[in-house]
PDB file of C-alpha atoms in Angstrom:
ATOM      1  CA  MET A   9       0.471-106.929 -89.640  1.00  0.00           C
ATOM      2  CA  HIS A  10       0.246-109.084 -87.055  1.00  0.00           C
ATOM      3  CA  LYS A  11       3.969-110.234 -85.815  1.00  0.00           C
ATOM      4  CA  PRO A  12       3.971-112.849 -83.025  1.00  0.00           C
ATOM      5  CA  VAL A  13       6.277-112.446 -80.056  1.00  0.00           C
ATOM      6  CA  LEU A  14       9.531-113.788 -79.199  1.00  0.00           C
ATOM      7  CA  LEU A  15       8.772-116.315 -82.113  1.00  0.00           C
ATOM      8  CA  ASN A  16      12.218-117.537 -83.391  1.00  0.00           C
ATOM      9  CA  GLU A  17      12.730-118.081 -79.420  1.00  0.00           C
ATOM     10  CA  VAL A  18       9.762-119.848 -78.818  1.00  0.00           C
ATOM     11  CA  ILE A  19      10.444-122.536 -81.582  1.00  0.00           C
ATOM     12  CA  LYS A  20      13.681-122.869 -80.515  1.00  0.00           C
ATOM     13  CA  TYR A  21      12.980-123.630 -76.765  1.00  0.00           C
ATOM     14  CA  LEU A  22      10.234-126.326 -78.053  1.00  0.00           C
ATOM     15  CA  GLU A  23      12.462-127.759 -80.308  1.00  0.00           C
ATOM     16  CA  PRO A  24       9.707-129.321 -82.820  1.00  0.00           C
ATOM     17  CA  LYS A  25      10.670-132.374 -84.916  1.00  0.00           C
ATOM     18  CA  PRO A  26       8.281-133.854 -87.693  1.00  0.00           C
ATOM     19  CA  ASN A  27       4.857-135.680 -86.726  1.00  0.00           C
ATOM     20  CA  GLN A  28       4.719-134.046 -83.316  1.00  0.00           C
ATOM     21  CA  ASN A  29       1.536-132.909 -81.394  1.00  0.00           C
ATOM     22  CA  PHE A  30       1.552-129.426 -79.511  1.00  0.00           C
ATOM     23  CA  ILE A  31      -1.157-127.526 -78.059  1.00  0.00           C
ATOM     24  CA  ASP A  32      -1.478-123.491 -78.519  1.00  0.00           C
ATOM     25  CA  ALA A  33      -3.432-122.325 -75.566  1.00  0.00           C
ATOM     26  CA  THR A  34      -3.757-118.888 -77.024  1.00  0.00           C
ATOM     27  CA  TYR A  35      -3.997-119.156 -80.942  1.00  0.00           C
ATOM     28  CA  GLY A  36      -4.948-115.526 -81.295  1.00  0.00           C
ATOM     29  CA  LEU A  37      -4.270-115.129 -85.324  1.00  0.00           C
ATOM     30  CA  GLY A  38      -2.175-117.832 -85.282  1.00  0.00           C
ATOM     31  CA  GLY A  39       1.475-116.587 -85.543  1.00  0.00           C
ATOM     32  CA  HIS A  40       2.759-119.276 -83.694  1.00  0.00           C
ATOM     33  CA  SER A  41       0.916-122.274 -84.650  1.00  0.00           C
ATOM     34  CA  LYS A  42       1.679-121.345 -88.256  1.00  0.00           C
ATOM     35  CA  GLU A  43       5.575-120.681 -87.962  1.00  0.00           C
ATOM     36  CA  LEU A  44       5.295-124.551 -85.435  1.00  0.00           C
ATOM     37  CA  LEU A  45       3.542-126.485 -88.081  1.00  0.00           C
ATOM     38  CA  LYS A  46       6.605-126.006 -90.765  1.00  0.00           C
ATOM     39  CA  TYR A  47       8.272-128.010 -88.496  1.00  0.00           C
ATOM     40  CA  ILE A  48       5.693-130.746 -87.724  1.00  0.00           C
ATOM     41  CA  LYS A  49       4.660-131.571 -91.084  1.00  0.00           C
ATOM     42  CA  PRO A  50       3.409-134.078 -92.416  1.00  0.00           C
ATOM     43  CA  ASN A  51       1.713-135.618 -89.794  1.00  0.00           C
ATOM     44  CA  GLY A  52       2.327-133.187 -86.702  1.00  0.00           C
ATOM     45  CA  LYS A  53      -1.173-131.778 -85.522  1.00  0.00           C
ATOM     46  CA  ILE A  54      -1.642-128.557 -83.330  1.00  0.00           C
ATOM     47  CA  LEU A  55      -4.876-128.298 -80.843  1.00  0.00           C
ATOM     48  CA  ALA A  56      -4.971-124.429 -80.958  1.00  0.00           C
ATOM     49  CA  LEU A  57      -7.605-123.011 -78.364  1.00  0.00           C
ATOM     50  CA  GLU A  58      -9.230-119.539 -78.763  1.00  0.00           C
ATOM     51  CA  TRP A  59     -11.333-118.130 -76.256  1.00  0.00           C
ATOM     52  CA  ASP A  60     -13.096-115.039 -78.389  1.00  0.00           C
ATOM     53  CA  PRO A  61     -15.607-116.829 -80.876  1.00  0.00           C
ATOM     54  CA  TYR A  62     -15.766-113.975 -83.333  1.00  0.00           C
ATOM     55  CA  LEU A  63     -11.536-114.455 -83.887  1.00  0.00           C
ATOM     56  CA  VAL A  64     -12.144-118.238 -84.190  1.00  0.00           C
ATOM     57  CA  GLU A  65     -14.765-117.380 -86.924  1.00  0.00           C
ATOM     58  CA  LEU A  66     -12.330-115.296 -88.429  1.00  0.00           C
ATOM     59  CA  ASN A  67      -9.497-118.015 -88.564  1.00  0.00           C
ATOM     60  CA  GLN A  68     -12.026-121.260 -89.746  1.00  0.00           C
ATOM     61  CA  LYS A  69     -12.303-119.270 -93.155  1.00  0.00           C
ATOM     62  CA  GLU A  70      -8.185-119.441 -93.287  1.00  0.00           C
ATOM     63  CA  LEU A  71      -7.987-122.863 -91.886  1.00  0.00           C
ATOM     64  CA  MET A  72     -10.335-124.372 -93.864  1.00  0.00           C
ATOM     65  CA  GLY A  73      -9.569-127.744 -95.139  1.00  0.00           C
ATOM     66  CA  SER A  74      -6.204-128.004 -92.361  1.00  0.00           C
ATOM     67  CA  LYS A  75      -5.535-131.317 -91.420  1.00  0.00           C
ATOM     68  CA  ASN A  76      -2.835-130.070 -88.937  1.00  0.00           C
ATOM     69  CA  ILE A  77      -4.131-127.412 -87.061  1.00  0.00           C
ATOM     70  CA  ILE A  78      -7.923-127.832 -85.107  1.00  0.00           C
ATOM     71  CA  LEU A  79      -9.273-124.886 -84.125  1.00  0.00           C
ATOM     72  CA  LYS A  80     -11.656-125.103 -80.978  1.00  0.00           C
ATOM     73  CA  ASN A  81     -13.361-122.306 -79.135  1.00  0.00           C
ATOM     74  CA  THR A  82     -12.789-122.478 -75.467  1.00  0.00           C
ATOM     75  CA  ASN A  83     -10.795-121.007 -72.550  1.00  0.00           C
ATOM     76  CA  PHE A  84      -7.337-122.666 -71.738  1.00  0.00           C
ATOM     77  CA  THR A  85      -8.824-123.968 -68.331  1.00  0.00           C
ATOM     78  CA  LYS A  86     -10.613-126.478 -70.359  1.00  0.00           C
ATOM     79  CA  ILE A  87      -7.618-128.091 -71.528  1.00  0.00           C
ATOM     80  CA  LYS A  88      -7.820-131.619 -69.687  1.00  0.00           C
ATOM     81  CA  LYS A  89     -11.311-131.699 -70.501  1.00  0.00           C
ATOM     82  CA  LEU A  90     -10.763-131.140 -74.698  1.00  0.00           C
ATOM     83  CA  VAL A  91      -7.514-133.249 -74.667  1.00  0.00           C
ATOM     84  CA  LYS A  92      -9.737-136.168 -73.111  1.00  0.00           C
ATOM     85  CA  GLU A  93     -12.642-135.628 -75.454  1.00  0.00           C
ATOM     86  CA  MET A  94     -10.312-135.529 -78.690  1.00  0.00           C
ATOM     87  CA  ASN A  95      -8.047-138.124 -77.368  1.00  0.00           C
ATOM     88  CA  PHE A  96      -5.158-136.042 -78.240  1.00  0.00           C
ATOM     89  CA  THR A  97      -2.137-137.370 -76.966  1.00  0.00           C
ATOM     90  CA  HIS A  98       1.560-137.767 -77.467  1.00  0.00           C
ATOM     91  CA  ILE A  99       2.203-133.821 -76.255  1.00  0.00           C
ATOM     92  CA  LYS A 100       5.388-132.554 -77.032  1.00  0.00           C
ATOM     93  CA  GLY A 101       4.470-128.808 -76.008  1.00  0.00           C
ATOM     94  CA  VAL A 102       2.542-125.957 -74.862  1.00  0.00           C
ATOM     95  CA  ILE A 103       2.375-122.282 -76.180  1.00  0.00           C
ATOM     96  CA  PHE A 104       0.819-119.444 -73.739  1.00  0.00           C
ATOM     97  CA  ASP A 105       1.276-116.010 -75.345  1.00  0.00           C
ATOM     98  CA  LEU A 106      -0.808-113.990 -72.576  1.00  0.00           C
ATOM     99  CA  GLY A 107      -2.113-110.455 -72.343  1.00  0.00           C
ATOM    100  CA  ILE A 108      -4.328-108.796 -75.305  1.00  0.00           C
ATOM    101  CA  SER A 109      -4.115-109.632 -79.122  1.00  0.00           C
ATOM    102  CA  THR A 110      -3.569-106.701 -81.266  1.00  0.00           C
ATOM    103  CA  TRP A 111      -6.715-107.662 -83.243  1.00  0.00           C
ATOM    104  CA  HIS A 112      -8.840-106.823 -79.639  1.00  0.00           C
ATOM    105  CA  LEU A 113      -7.094-103.512 -79.373  1.00  0.00           C
ATOM    106  CA  GLU A 114      -7.600-102.231 -83.224  1.00  0.00           C
ATOM    107  CA  LYS A 115     -10.293-104.039 -84.629  1.00  0.00           C
ATOM    108  CA  SER A 116     -12.638-105.721 -81.994  1.00  0.00           C
ATOM    109  CA  GLY A 117     -14.524-102.761 -81.529  1.00  0.00           C
ATOM    110  CA  ARG A 118     -15.028-103.763 -77.578  1.00  0.00           C
ATOM    111  CA  GLY A 119     -13.367-100.731 -76.026  1.00  0.00           C
ATOM    112  CA  PHE A 120     -10.330-102.739 -74.844  1.00  0.00           C
ATOM    113  CA  SER A 121      -7.753 -99.577 -76.002  1.00  0.00           C
ATOM    114  CA  PHE A 122      -7.720 -96.073 -74.366  1.00  0.00           C
ATOM    115  CA  LYS A 123      -6.776 -94.763 -78.067  1.00  0.00           C
ATOM    116  CA  LYS A 124      -9.901 -95.828 -79.638  1.00  0.00           C
ATOM    117  CA  ASN A 125     -13.839 -94.137 -78.770  1.00  0.00           C
ATOM    118  CA  GLU A 126     -15.738 -97.351 -78.654  1.00  0.00           C
ATOM    119  CA  PHE A 127     -18.170 -99.115 -76.304  1.00  0.00           C
ATOM    120  CA  LEU A 128     -17.062-100.420 -72.747  1.00  0.00           C
ATOM    121  CA  ASP A 129     -17.187-103.676 -73.321  1.00  0.00           C
ATOM    122  CA  MET A 130     -13.877-105.330 -72.920  1.00  0.00           C
ATOM    123  CA  ARG A 131     -15.083-108.941 -72.732  1.00  0.00           C
ATOM    124  CA  ILE A 132     -12.673-111.670 -74.667  1.00  0.00           C
ATOM    125  CA  ASN A 133     -15.598-113.865 -75.212  1.00  0.00           C
ATOM    126  CA  PRO A 134     -19.181-111.673 -75.245  1.00  0.00           C
ATOM    127  CA  LYS A 135     -20.878-114.841 -75.188  1.00  0.00           C
ATOM    128  CA  GLU A 136     -19.960-116.503 -71.499  1.00  0.00           C
ATOM    129  CA  ILE A 137     -18.925-113.259 -69.957  1.00  0.00           C
ATOM    130  CA  LYS A 138     -22.029-111.550 -68.572  1.00  0.00           C
ATOM    131  CA  ILE A 139     -20.088-108.391 -66.980  1.00  0.00           C
ATOM    132  CA  THR A 140     -18.669-105.339 -68.700  1.00  0.00           C
ATOM    133  CA  ALA A 141     -16.393-102.561 -68.183  1.00  0.00           C
ATOM    134  CA  PHE A 142     -19.522-100.215 -68.467  1.00  0.00           C
ATOM    135  CA  ASP A 143     -21.382-102.002 -65.504  1.00  0.00           C
ATOM    136  CA  ILE A 144     -17.972-101.719 -63.254  1.00  0.00           C
ATOM    137  CA  VAL A 145     -17.706 -98.348 -64.189  1.00  0.00           C
ATOM    138  CA  ASN A 146     -21.414 -97.523 -63.926  1.00  0.00           C
ATOM    139  CA  LYS A 147     -22.624 -99.582 -61.506  1.00  0.00           C
ATOM    140  CA  PHE A 148     -19.775-100.934 -59.037  1.00  0.00           C
ATOM    141  CA  SER A 149     -19.441 -98.417 -55.564  1.00  0.00           C
ATOM    142  CA  LYS A 150     -16.256 -96.235 -55.169  1.00  0.00           C
ATOM    143  CA  GLU A 151     -14.752 -98.899 -52.911  1.00  0.00           C
ATOM    144  CA  GLN A 152     -14.854-101.901 -55.397  1.00  0.00           C
ATOM    145  CA  ILE A 153     -13.459 -99.823 -58.640  1.00  0.00           C
ATOM    146  CA  ILE A 154     -10.233 -98.504 -56.120  1.00  0.00           C
ATOM    147  CA  GLU A 155     -10.128-102.836 -55.232  1.00  0.00           C
ATOM    148  CA  ILE A 156      -9.929-103.605 -58.435  1.00  0.00           C
ATOM    149  CA  LEU A 157      -7.830-100.804 -59.974  1.00  0.00           C
ATOM    150  CA  GLU A 158      -5.563-101.671 -56.942  1.00  0.00           C
ATOM    151  CA  LYS A 159      -5.293-105.431 -57.306  1.00  0.00           C
ATOM    152  CA  TYR A 160      -5.590-105.848 -61.178  1.00  0.00           C
ATOM    153  CA  GLY A 161      -3.776-102.664 -62.306  1.00  0.00           C
ATOM    154  CA  GLU A 162      -1.445-101.780 -59.468  1.00  0.00           C
ATOM    155  CA  GLU A 163      -2.589 -98.315 -59.853  1.00  0.00           C
ATOM    156  CA  ARG A 164      -1.237 -96.032 -57.524  1.00  0.00           C
ATOM    157  CA  LYS A 165      -3.911 -93.308 -58.129  1.00  0.00           C
ATOM    158  CA  ALA A 166      -7.157 -95.844 -57.842  1.00  0.00           C
ATOM    159  CA  LYS A 167      -8.550 -93.862 -55.252  1.00  0.00           C
ATOM    160  CA  ASP A 168      -8.297 -90.490 -57.403  1.00  0.00           C
ATOM    161  CA  ILE A 169      -9.541 -92.387 -60.208  1.00  0.00           C
ATOM    162  CA  ALA A 170     -12.358 -94.006 -58.523  1.00  0.00           C
ATOM    163  CA  GLU A 171     -13.716 -90.790 -56.790  1.00  0.00           C
ATOM    164  CA  ALA A 172     -13.507 -89.238 -60.686  1.00  0.00           C
ATOM    165  CA  ILE A 173     -15.529 -92.242 -62.287  1.00  0.00           C
ATOM    166  CA  VAL A 174     -18.535 -91.720 -58.873  1.00  0.00           C
ATOM    167  CA  ASN A 175     -18.238 -87.810 -59.665  1.00  0.00           C
ATOM    168  CA  ALA A 176     -18.646 -88.120 -63.544  1.00  0.00           C
ATOM    169  CA  ARG A 177     -21.150 -90.798 -63.588  1.00  0.00           C
ATOM    170  CA  ARG A 178     -23.642 -88.831 -61.347  1.00  0.00           C
ATOM    171  CA  VAL A 179     -23.937 -86.245 -64.083  1.00  0.00           C
ATOM    172  CA  LYS A 180     -23.858 -88.768 -66.735  1.00  0.00           C
ATOM    173  CA  ARG A 181     -23.096 -92.315 -67.768  1.00  0.00           C
ATOM    174  CA  ILE A 182     -19.706 -93.079 -68.686  1.00  0.00           C
ATOM    175  CA  GLU A 183     -20.179 -95.127 -71.980  1.00  0.00           C
ATOM    176  CA  THR A 184     -16.967 -95.225 -73.950  1.00  0.00           C
ATOM    177  CA  SER A 185     -13.238 -95.904 -73.911  1.00  0.00           C
ATOM    178  CA  LYS A 186     -12.472 -92.431 -74.700  1.00  0.00           C
ATOM    179  CA  GLU A 187     -14.582 -90.940 -71.953  1.00  0.00           C
ATOM    180  CA  LEU A 188     -12.999 -93.101 -69.600  1.00  0.00           C
ATOM    181  CA  ALA A 189      -9.597 -92.352 -70.826  1.00  0.00           C
ATOM    182  CA  ASP A 190     -10.093 -88.505 -70.877  1.00  0.00           C
ATOM    183  CA  LEU A 191     -11.212 -88.560 -67.193  1.00  0.00           C
ATOM    184  CA  ILE A 192      -7.828 -90.684 -66.128  1.00  0.00           C
ATOM    185  CA  VAL A 193      -5.865 -88.384 -67.864  1.00  0.00           C
ATOM    186  CA  LYS A 194      -7.564 -85.138 -66.000  1.00  0.00           C
ATOM    187  CA  VAL A 195      -6.955 -87.007 -62.743  1.00  0.00           C
ATOM    188  CA  TYR A 196      -3.215 -87.315 -63.490  1.00  0.00           C
ATOM    189  CA  LYS A 197      -2.789 -83.825 -65.028  1.00  0.00           C
ATOM    190  CA  SER A 198       0.460 -84.173 -66.330  1.00  0.00           C
ATOM    191  CA  ARG A 199       0.972 -86.659 -69.390  1.00  0.00           C
ATOM    192  CA  LYS A 200       3.390 -89.621 -68.352  1.00  0.00           C
ATOM    193  CA  LYS A 201       5.633 -91.329 -70.837  1.00  0.00           C
ATOM    194  CA  ILE A 202       2.926 -94.187 -70.575  1.00  0.00           C
ATOM    195  CA  HIS A 203      -0.402 -93.463 -71.129  1.00  0.00           C
ATOM    196  CA  PRO A 204      -2.136 -92.406 -67.735  1.00  0.00           C
ATOM    197  CA  ALA A 205      -4.980 -94.715 -68.548  1.00  0.00           C
ATOM    198  CA  THR A 206      -3.135 -98.129 -69.038  1.00  0.00           C
ATOM    199  CA  LYS A 207      -3.203 -99.578 -65.916  1.00  0.00           C
ATOM    200  CA  THR A 208      -6.942 -98.878 -65.204  1.00  0.00           C
ATOM    201  CA  PHE A 209      -7.441-100.355 -68.790  1.00  0.00           C
ATOM    202  CA  MET A 210      -5.552-103.289 -67.877  1.00  0.00           C
ATOM    203  CA  ALA A 211      -7.291-103.924 -64.578  1.00  0.00           C
ATOM    204  CA  LEU A 212     -10.756-103.421 -65.890  1.00  0.00           C
ATOM    205  CA  ARG A 213     -10.129-106.432 -68.442  1.00  0.00           C
ATOM    206  CA  VAL A 214      -8.020-108.769 -66.226  1.00  0.00           C
ATOM    207  CA  PHE A 215     -10.738-108.786 -63.836  1.00  0.00           C
ATOM    208  CA  ILE A 216     -13.820-108.975 -66.177  1.00  0.00           C
ATOM    209  CA  ASN A 217     -11.825-112.138 -67.822  1.00  0.00           C
ATOM    210  CA  LYS A 218     -10.579-113.550 -64.877  1.00  0.00           C
ATOM    211  CA  GLU A 219      -7.145-113.924 -66.502  1.00  0.00           C
ATOM    212  CA  LEU A 220      -4.921-114.612 -63.325  1.00  0.00           C
ATOM    213  CA  GLU A 221      -7.195-117.023 -62.414  1.00  0.00           C
ATOM    214  CA  ASN A 222      -7.858-118.769 -65.512  1.00  0.00           C
ATOM    215  CA  LEU A 223      -3.950-118.594 -65.818  1.00  0.00           C
ATOM    216  CA  GLU A 224      -3.307-120.576 -62.920  1.00  0.00           C
ATOM    217  CA  GLU A 225      -5.581-123.241 -63.203  1.00  0.00           C
ATOM    218  CA  GLY A 226      -4.685-123.057 -67.120  1.00  0.00           C
ATOM    219  CA  LEU A 227      -1.037-123.691 -66.618  1.00  0.00           C
ATOM    220  CA  LYS A 228      -1.542-126.417 -64.440  1.00  0.00           C
ATOM    221  CA  GLN A 229      -3.952-128.349 -66.565  1.00  0.00           C
ATOM    222  CA  ALA A 230      -1.156-127.804 -69.351  1.00  0.00           C
ATOM    223  CA  TYR A 231       1.194-129.429 -67.314  1.00  0.00           C
ATOM    224  CA  SER A 232      -0.400-132.464 -66.862  1.00  0.00           C
ATOM    225  CA  VAL A 233      -1.480-133.505 -70.326  1.00  0.00           C
ATOM    226  CA  LEU A 234       1.753-132.968 -71.373  1.00  0.00           C
ATOM    227  CA  ASP A 235       4.260-136.167 -72.303  1.00  0.00           C
ATOM    228  CA  LYS A 236       7.419-136.944 -70.169  1.00  0.00           C
ATOM    229  CA  GLY A 237      10.057-134.486 -71.361  1.00  0.00           C
ATOM    230  CA  GLY A 238       7.411-132.106 -73.303  1.00  0.00           C
ATOM    231  CA  ARG A 239       7.729-128.283 -72.336  1.00  0.00           C
ATOM    232  CA  ILE A 240       5.593-125.246 -71.919  1.00  0.00           C
ATOM    233  CA  THR A 241       6.378-121.919 -73.478  1.00  0.00           C
ATOM    234  CA  ILE A 242       4.968-118.816 -71.616  1.00  0.00           C
ATOM    235  CA  ILE A 243       5.181-115.418 -72.563  1.00  0.00           C
ATOM    236  CA  THR A 244       3.901-112.912 -70.180  1.00  0.00           C
ATOM    237  CA  PHE A 245       3.680-108.911 -70.629  1.00  0.00           C
ATOM    238  CA  GLN A 246       2.978-107.348 -67.140  1.00  0.00           C
ATOM    239  CA  GLY A 247       4.028-108.340 -63.689  1.00  0.00           C
ATOM    240  CA  LEU A 248       1.092-109.600 -62.518  1.00  0.00           C
ATOM    241  CA  GLU A 249       0.900-112.588 -65.057  1.00  0.00           C
ATOM    242  CA  ASP A 250       4.330-113.144 -64.577  1.00  0.00           C
ATOM    243  CA  LYS A 251       3.479-113.622 -60.444  1.00  0.00           C
ATOM    244  CA  VAL A 252       1.607-116.166 -61.281  1.00  0.00           C
ATOM    245  CA  VAL A 253       3.707-117.986 -63.517  1.00  0.00           C
ATOM    246  CA  LYS A 254       6.592-118.327 -61.228  1.00  0.00           C
ATOM    247  CA  LYS A 255       4.051-119.339 -58.185  1.00  0.00           C
ATOM    248  CA  VAL A 256       2.671-122.615 -60.721  1.00  0.00           C
ATOM    249  CA  PHE A 257       6.284-123.034 -61.773  1.00  0.00           C
ATOM    250  CA  LYS A 258       7.390-123.075 -57.882  1.00  0.00           C
ATOM    251  CA  GLU A 259       4.779-125.665 -57.420  1.00  0.00           C
ATOM    252  CA  LEU A 260       5.111-127.810 -60.489  1.00  0.00           C
ATOM    253  CA  LYS A 261       9.352-127.927 -59.481  1.00  0.00           C
ATOM    254  CA  LYS A 262       8.254-129.818 -56.873  1.00  0.00           C
ATOM    255  CA  GLN A 263       6.788-132.538 -59.037  1.00  0.00           C
ATOM    256  CA  LYS A 264      10.494-132.706 -60.651  1.00  0.00           C
ATOM    257  CA  ALA A 265       9.515-130.065 -63.297  1.00  0.00           C
ATOM    258  CA  LYS A 266      12.952-128.473 -64.441  1.00  0.00           C
ATOM    259  CA  MET A 267      13.176-125.056 -65.231  1.00  0.00           C
ATOM    260  CA  ILE A 268      14.778-124.730 -68.587  1.00  0.00           C
ATOM    261  CA  THR A 269      15.286-121.062 -68.563  1.00  0.00           C
ATOM    262  CA  LYS A 270      17.209-120.065 -66.086  1.00  0.00           C
ATOM    263  CA  ASN A 271      16.649-116.239 -66.667  1.00  0.00           C
ATOM    264  CA  VAL A 272      13.620-115.072 -68.391  1.00  0.00           C
ATOM    265  CA  VAL A 273      14.324-114.468 -72.055  1.00  0.00           C
ATOM    266  CA  ARG A 274      13.488-110.933 -73.593  1.00  0.00           C
ATOM    267  CA  PRO A 275      13.167-110.132 -76.919  1.00  0.00           C
ATOM    268  CA  THR A 276      16.042-108.720 -78.973  1.00  0.00           C
ATOM    269  CA  ARG A 277      16.415-105.070 -79.451  1.00  0.00           C
ATOM    270  CA  LYS A 278      15.723-105.478 -83.053  1.00  0.00           C
ATOM    271  CA  GLU A 279      12.692-107.276 -82.545  1.00  0.00           C
ATOM    272  CA  VAL A 280      11.772-104.155 -80.082  1.00  0.00           C
ATOM    273  CA  LEU A 281      12.201-101.829 -82.843  1.00  0.00           C
ATOM    274  CA  GLU A 282      10.135-103.565 -85.361  1.00  0.00           C
ATOM    275  CA  ASN A 283       7.552-104.514 -82.690  1.00  0.00           C
ATOM    276  CA  PRO A 284       7.140-102.239 -79.840  1.00  0.00           C
ATOM    277  CA  LYS A 285       4.563-104.194 -78.585  1.00  0.00           C
ATOM    278  CA  ALA A 286       7.281-106.594 -77.284  1.00  0.00           C
ATOM    279  CA  ARG A 287       9.002-104.783 -75.180  1.00  0.00           C
ATOM    280  CA  SER A 288       7.525-105.769 -72.098  1.00  0.00           C
ATOM    281  CA  ALA A 289       7.620-109.941 -72.854  1.00  0.00           C
ATOM    282  CA  LYS A 290       9.163-112.095 -71.125  1.00  0.00           C
ATOM    283  CA  LEU A 291       9.102-115.806 -72.000  1.00  0.00           C
ATOM    284  CA  ARG A 292      10.015-118.615 -69.781  1.00  0.00           C
ATOM    285  CA  VAL A 293      10.114-122.276 -70.124  1.00  0.00           C
ATOM    286  CA  ILE A 294       9.533-125.602 -67.930  1.00  0.00           C
ATOM    287  CA  GLN A 295      10.100-128.761 -68.649  1.00  0.00           C
ATOM    288  CA  LYS A 296       8.059-132.359 -67.771  1.00  0.00           C
ATOM    289  CA  ASP A 297      10.187-134.701 -65.564  1.00  0.00           C
ATOM    290  CA  GLU A 298      11.339-137.306 -68.440  1.00  0.00           C
ATOM    291  CA  ARG A 299      11.207-140.170 -66.213  1.00  0.00           C
ATOM    292  CA  GLU A 300       7.504-139.049 -64.938  1.00  0.00           C
TER     293      GLU A 300
END
């Protein structure tokens, strides 16, 4: 079952009240939105964004007839445009829940998980993105692969992994997530606490979907559409995302934005025990200047 991370904390910091409007920039399976809805009824609305067209289709059936959640198939880099088109105003808060959803790992069939044996795709929106993980692994030069693994995965064995990939593809194409994961395990020789393929898979996915570039743009746009005193809550799961958030928040503070979370908020021990995927989650909250 899908469990939204840091749910109570997100609600606490957004301080939702009846009839207020919010944006969920990363709808996924709607965990945060469905909880938020309880507080903003009867007339509050959530403009929900989900980039994966198949996930949107899945959610549409459930949301049939809902007047409070408006789900749109778009990336959060289009927040400003969408808000304008829909005349969606009086926005009190925006939720970002980054990383990859459980659905993508377990049900999409696109090779996001090294635990599966699926074609190496890794595109969050296959209708918009042309390049796949298969293309990178089989067609990119060794130097290009090293750069991707180092820049987007902080993988210390990037050179060894890239060399192993290039050597293996001379014999036969690397087509599945299992083939790639097995190859990386051999490079590491010994099994670590964290699976050796974790950083490589993350690097490929982040690069393909332009996650870091999109995040910077999406955060700035989200801030620009907020009402005075409105808040952004953002949950990150890895250091590179967190670095982007800190950079953007630093810039926003120059525009008199106020950090609501002095220190990063982490899940409780209880939540991590109930939902191990929450263990690396970090929540930060920023508020737009009330006098703007």
